[in-house]
Amino acid sequence: MLRSRYFLTLILSIACIFYFDSTKGCWAQHTLEARVDSILKTLSIEEKIGQLNLRGTSSRSKELSQELIEQVRKGEVGAVLNLTNPQQVMALQEIAMKESRSKIPLMFGRDVIHGYKTMFPIPLALAASWDMELVETTSAIAAHEAYSQGIHWTFAPMLDICRDARWGRIAESPGEDPYLASKLAVAYIRGFQGSSPGKPGSLIACAKHFAAYGAAEGGRDYNTAQVSLPVLHDVYLKPFEAAVEAGAGTFMAGFQDLNGVPCTANRYLIQDILKTKWKYSGFLVSDWNANKELIAHGYAEDEKDAAYKAMSAGLDMEMTSKTYERFLKQLIQEKFLKEEQLNEAVRNIIRTKLKFGLFENPYFKDRNLFPVLSQEHLSQAKDAAIKSAVLLHNQASTLPLSQKTSIALLGPLADAAREQLGTWTFDGNPNDAITPKKAWEQKGIPFQYAAGLPYSRSKDESYFKAAISAAKKSEVIIFVGGEEAILSGEAHSRADIRLPGNQEKLILELAKTKKKIILVLMAGRPLDIQAVLPHVHAVLMMWHPGTMGGPALFDLIYGTSYPSGKLPVTWPKSGAQLPLYYNHTNTGRPASASSFIPLDSIPVGAWQSSLGNTSHYLDLGYAPQFPFGHGLGYTEFSFSQLHLKQSIYQSDDTLRVSLLVKNTGKSMGKETVQLYLQDVTGSVVRPIKELKAFEQITLAPGMEKEVYFAIPIASLGFHDSQLNFRTEPGKFKVMAGNSSATLLTEEFILEP
Ligand code: BGC
């Protein structure tokens, strides 16, 4: 019996090879569905439920538990997470393929978020590169390295739009803009999944966390998200829709509740949008233990109710908790659920396994062909760290430095290998990382070094003396500060986003030496640097730059490379301004420089009135520290001649815009030309500007280039209060420049 089932599967596999649709690079749909059904028919109800189980251990565990082995043997497991020993992976797969009755390959998952062994900059940093080719390359390398160790499936990309730097997971996010995030979604998925599904060396992607997890109230992780439906569709869902179009193999539900319904069991999100509107044919997995957490949310009475609600909403696979395993059969027997609901989930999972070649290639064919930490990977990691760095401030061209300038390399993160890797780096080894200190040593350039503080949160001032003395012996201070890796990421939200510990105090002490200070930040989020900004001469945001952060910084400091990153999030002055984002709507009393009356200039005993104040804080004003899209280089660019091909458009036209960009500085540079639009008057108020296109150009000094953009008018549409998607006639503004604080403006009319 066992043998005949094995042969049946084998024959079906061979038969289906002849139906491989090479034009689409995937199984011809009818063949695929026939195969899914033929496998489904052979499964017992326990085996079907087994496919829905994502089992695993903590990322720290090294052991393969006997319980897991037994469950796999019985066909009660569909996928496994956090198993990173290739021998154990192969052994478990062999049990699934040879000893289980169902003979369905296991899918091995892991959080391969920004690299596997070679760590690239954190996702927020990669977003700052605005370079989709780079993101595709780094994701492809991460996929190759992870595949070589027996991993099929990455829980990435994270596509949660985030407008609040207090949220620890902003580090993993694509930033605040739906257009940029959608481009990133496509680049990540192409990189992870490769040119055709299931190609050796590729991973199955997982678009997470569906949806609006980044809107966690107050930036507190796991917190409720209250988002109006038009904003949900026009902002938070955009990158997920792009992920479906790019062929993301799987989706993961968010932990939080969205407008009162936890995403794990949110029928509107899962059934109505993902599966019905977008016709998604992959599968949706819960987040860690999230089915069970429906009880704590107050959405399910007990585990049985949780299983019922998650399955009814359309959640296919359950991560780690066991509500499906324990209660689905009973719920079907008691007729609360139909077996067809279970079948549908199983189909989605088997279809994904087939589509991504797990049946043909369960044992990671050719995995030895994919090296880890190769020279090529390391040089890409350096390139990524360079392209992600954002030069926020550069008073009187402090940077780049000449190699003749004597420097003091100071700060708690100047030699903190583990910290520069950032969040989600279980598999990255700090011993492989090159810190700034190590990079300077390798180059053989003499420098003074002192940490000044042993770690980022330290308040121990006994280290100050050595740092001040090192500073006094040097012309310029390079202070590498920021946050340790553990201060951002999941469950690491901060209310106060200033430099932690006594870093501010140390920088102010160093400023007394009157030496120039270059502040290099390594952090998982924008930080409040108000207190130190007036005392430093340049600020370079390196984020958590990964394995090659040190060499990248070396090249940037001395101008062998130039910074070109642009902020993918608005940089606030303080956590008290949050949430803060550039694409906000206007109020009836928009903030402006002319109306701003700061707190200290209000006369004591002033008459109780608005005083003409507008929508701003008396003590913080209205502007961010640095706007979305901001980032300097080592040269200057001028923008001129913004030109629209027509001034009147119809809804099926394409808006054609051009502008002239010139490198007016003295060195080579890359500029990200950004185009924003505003629908001036709408049936619901519209954002003051929205990014609709960008292009990166590299120009030598004195060179100029005409940049063209073509934007379909249909993409200017939005969801109105009734959730109809529409493009409304009227006046539009077109704005272009080198950040969201745009330089040039034109207008056009969209006719009814
Ligand atoms: C996170 C997910 C992650 C999962 C598995 C959860 O805590 O929210 O993003 O993929 O764990 O490690």
Short mmCIF file of C-alpha atoms and ligand atoms in Angstrom, two decimals, residues 81 111 155 169 208-209 252 255 287-288 319 424 490, ligand 1:
data_model
loop_
_atom_site.label_atom_id
_atom_site.label_comp_id
_atom_site.label_asym_id
_atom_site.label_seq_id
_atom_site.Cartn_x
_atom_site.Cartn_y
_atom_site.Cartn_z
CA LEU A 81 10.44 26.67 11.66
CA ASP A 111 13.30 34.60 9.63
CA PHE A 155 9.29 35.09 6.86
CA ARG A 169 9.64 47.06 14.39
CA LYS A 208 3.92 40.08 6.51
CA HIS A 209 2.21 41.18 8.72
CA MET A 252 1.51 36.12 7.40
CA PHE A 255 -0.54 39.98 15.67
CA ASP A 287 2.10 34.73 13.52
CA TRP A 288 3.71 32.97 16.48
CA MET A 319 2.26 28.88 13.72
CA TRP A 424 16.72 39.53 13.39
CA GLU A 490 9.93 43.06 17.89
C1 BGC B 1 7.21 37.68 14.51
C2 BGC B 1 7.25 37.28 13.06
C3 BGC B 1 8.20 36.14 12.87
C4 BGC B 1 7.77 34.99 13.75
C5 BGC B 1 8.63 33.75 13.61
C6 BGC B 1 7.00 36.50 15.44
O1 BGC B 1 7.20 36.83 16.77
O2 BGC B 1 6.20 38.63 14.71
O3 BGC B 1 7.59 38.39 12.28
O4 BGC B 1 8.26 35.77 11.53
O5 BGC B 1 7.84 35.42 15.10
O6 BGC B 1 9.87 33.91 14.17
#
